[in-house]
Amino acid sequence: MSTNYTEKGYNKIMLKKEVGQRLKESRVAAGYTQKQVAEKMNVRQPYYARYESGVHELDYEKLVFLCKLFDVSSDYILGLEE
């Protein structure tokens, strides 16, 4: 079953920004800086910052890694639950 998110008022840019905001909130709540998270992901801080700003999309592997690191569900990060 295919879901048309555009019909439901979503667009890709809005979704990426929401995911980025939830990543930031989760990171701060877990007590990490962007630099610390970037080091754990083996990327540079500016690259990680692009996830939080909604420029880059997370792949599944990175999503799972960050959910475990921040101790949050993927449903929360993806905006499926509050």
PDB file of C-alpha atoms in Angstrom:
ATOM      1  CA  MET A   1       0.000   0.000   0.000  1.00  0.00           C
ATOM      2  CA  SER A   2       1.452   3.319  -1.066  1.00  0.00           C
ATOM      3  CA  THR A   3       0.930   6.458   0.965  1.00  0.00           C
ATOM      4  CA  ASN A   4       0.795   9.793  -0.795  1.00  0.00           C
ATOM      5  CA  TYR A   5       2.265  12.120   1.790  1.00  0.00           C
ATOM      6  CA  THR A   6       1.699  15.170  -0.417  1.00  0.00           C
ATOM      7  CA  GLU A   7      -2.053  14.600  -0.172  1.00  0.00           C
ATOM      8  CA  LYS A   8      -1.720  14.489   3.619  1.00  0.00           C
ATOM      9  CA  GLY A   9       0.022  17.885   3.711  1.00  0.00           C
ATOM     10  CA  TYR A  10       3.584  16.594   3.938  1.00  0.00           C
ATOM     11  CA  ASN A  11       6.421  17.313   1.601  1.00  0.00           C
ATOM     12  CA  LYS A  12       9.987  16.083   1.569  1.00  0.00           C
ATOM     13  CA  ILE A  13      11.470  19.354   2.812  1.00  0.00           C
ATOM     14  CA  MET A  14       9.062  19.518   5.770  1.00  0.00           C
ATOM     15  CA  LEU A  15       9.803  15.909   6.699  1.00  0.00           C
ATOM     16  CA  LYS A  16      13.574  16.409   6.534  1.00  0.00           C
ATOM     17  CA  LYS A  17      13.341  19.530   8.710  1.00  0.00           C
ATOM     18  CA  GLU A  18      11.137  17.734  11.266  1.00  0.00           C
ATOM     19  CA  VAL A  19      13.554  14.806  11.419  1.00  0.00           C
ATOM     20  CA  GLY A  20      16.431  17.257  11.832  1.00  0.00           C
ATOM     21  CA  GLN A  21      14.689  19.077  14.668  1.00  0.00           C
ATOM     22  CA  ARG A  22      13.940  15.812  16.459  1.00  0.00           C
ATOM     23  CA  LEU A  23      17.555  14.707  16.011  1.00  0.00           C
ATOM     24  CA  LYS A  24      18.732  17.940  17.597  1.00  0.00           C
ATOM     25  CA  GLU A  25      16.284  17.682  20.506  1.00  0.00           C
ATOM     26  CA  SER A  26      17.286  14.071  21.104  1.00  0.00           C
ATOM     27  CA  ARG A  27      20.990  14.843  20.911  1.00  0.00           C
ATOM     28  CA  VAL A  28      20.722  17.719  23.381  1.00  0.00           C
ATOM     29  CA  ALA A  29      18.561  15.659  25.753  1.00  0.00           C
ATOM     30  CA  ALA A  30      21.169  12.874  25.638  1.00  0.00           C
ATOM     31  CA  GLY A  31      23.903  15.369  26.514  1.00  0.00           C
ATOM     32  CA  TYR A  32      25.936  15.217  23.303  1.00  0.00           C
ATOM     33  CA  THR A  33      27.441  17.959  21.171  1.00  0.00           C
ATOM     34  CA  GLN A  34      27.317  17.744  17.398  1.00  0.00           C
ATOM     35  CA  LYS A  35      31.062  17.152  17.407  1.00  0.00           C
ATOM     36  CA  GLN A  36      30.755  14.200  19.792  1.00  0.00           C
ATOM     37  CA  VAL A  37      28.026  12.597  17.691  1.00  0.00           C
ATOM     38  CA  ALA A  38      29.995  13.190  14.495  1.00  0.00           C
ATOM     39  CA  GLU A  39      33.033  11.489  16.017  1.00  0.00           C
ATOM     40  CA  LYS A  40      30.939   8.467  16.979  1.00  0.00           C
ATOM     41  CA  MET A  41      29.611   8.310  13.396  1.00  0.00           C
ATOM     42  CA  ASN A  42      33.111   8.759  11.920  1.00  0.00           C
ATOM     43  CA  VAL A  43      32.112  11.911  10.060  1.00  0.00           C
ATOM     44  CA  ARG A  44      33.058  15.560  10.470  1.00  0.00           C
ATOM     45  CA  GLN A  45      30.834  17.855  12.535  1.00  0.00           C
ATOM     46  CA  PRO A  46      29.665  19.973   9.558  1.00  0.00           C
ATOM     47  CA  TYR A  47      28.475  16.792   7.836  1.00  0.00           C
ATOM     48  CA  TYR A  48      26.455  15.713  10.881  1.00  0.00           C
ATOM     49  CA  ALA A  49      25.043  19.243  11.204  1.00  0.00           C
ATOM     50  CA  ARG A  50      23.471  18.798   7.763  1.00  0.00           C
ATOM     51  CA  TYR A  51      21.277  16.017   9.149  1.00  0.00           C
ATOM     52  CA  GLU A  52      19.974  18.340  11.861  1.00  0.00           C
ATOM     53  CA  SER A  53      19.394  21.161   9.383  1.00  0.00           C
ATOM     54  CA  GLY A  54      17.475  18.879   7.020  1.00  0.00           C
ATOM     55  CA  VAL A  55      19.983  19.086   4.160  1.00  0.00           C
ATOM     56  CA  HIS A  56      20.991  15.403   4.253  1.00  0.00           C
ATOM     57  CA  GLU A  57      18.678  12.420   4.644  1.00  0.00           C
ATOM     58  CA  LEU A  58      19.525   9.627   7.071  1.00  0.00           C
ATOM     59  CA  ASP A  59      19.891   6.133   5.714  1.00  0.00           C
ATOM     60  CA  TYR A  60      18.546   3.234   7.785  1.00  0.00           C
ATOM     61  CA  GLU A  61      21.904   2.344   9.272  1.00  0.00           C
ATOM     62  CA  LYS A  62      22.522   5.886  10.542  1.00  0.00           C
ATOM     63  CA  LEU A  63      18.951   6.203  11.798  1.00  0.00           C
ATOM     64  CA  VAL A  64      19.261   3.036  13.871  1.00  0.00           C
ATOM     65  CA  PHE A  65      22.684   4.097  15.178  1.00  0.00           C
ATOM     66  CA  LEU A  66      21.414   7.510  16.298  1.00  0.00           C
ATOM     67  CA  CYS A  67      18.248   6.098  17.863  1.00  0.00           C
ATOM     68  CA  LYS A  68      20.346   3.750  19.965  1.00  0.00           C
ATOM     69  CA  LEU A  69      22.832   6.484  20.853  1.00  0.00           C
ATOM     70  CA  PHE A  70      20.090   8.913  21.901  1.00  0.00           C
ATOM     71  CA  ASP A  71      17.873   6.188  23.413  1.00  0.00           C
ATOM     72  CA  VAL A  72      14.823   7.166  21.358  1.00  0.00           C
ATOM     73  CA  SER A  73      12.612   5.250  18.946  1.00  0.00           C
ATOM     74  CA  SER A  74      12.808   5.611  15.203  1.00  0.00           C
ATOM     75  CA  ASP A  75       9.090   6.398  15.293  1.00  0.00           C
ATOM     76  CA  TYR A  76       9.893   9.457  17.396  1.00  0.00           C
ATOM     77  CA  ILE A  77      12.693  10.644  15.083  1.00  0.00           C
ATOM     78  CA  LEU A  78      10.489  10.120  12.017  1.00  0.00           C
ATOM     79  CA  GLY A  79       7.610  12.056  13.587  1.00  0.00           C
ATOM     80  CA  LEU A  80       5.278   9.073  13.891  1.00  0.00           C
ATOM     81  CA  GLU A  81       4.921   9.511  17.651  1.00  0.00           C
ATOM     82  CA  GLU A  82       5.398  12.342  20.104  1.00  0.00           C
TER      83      GLU A  82
END
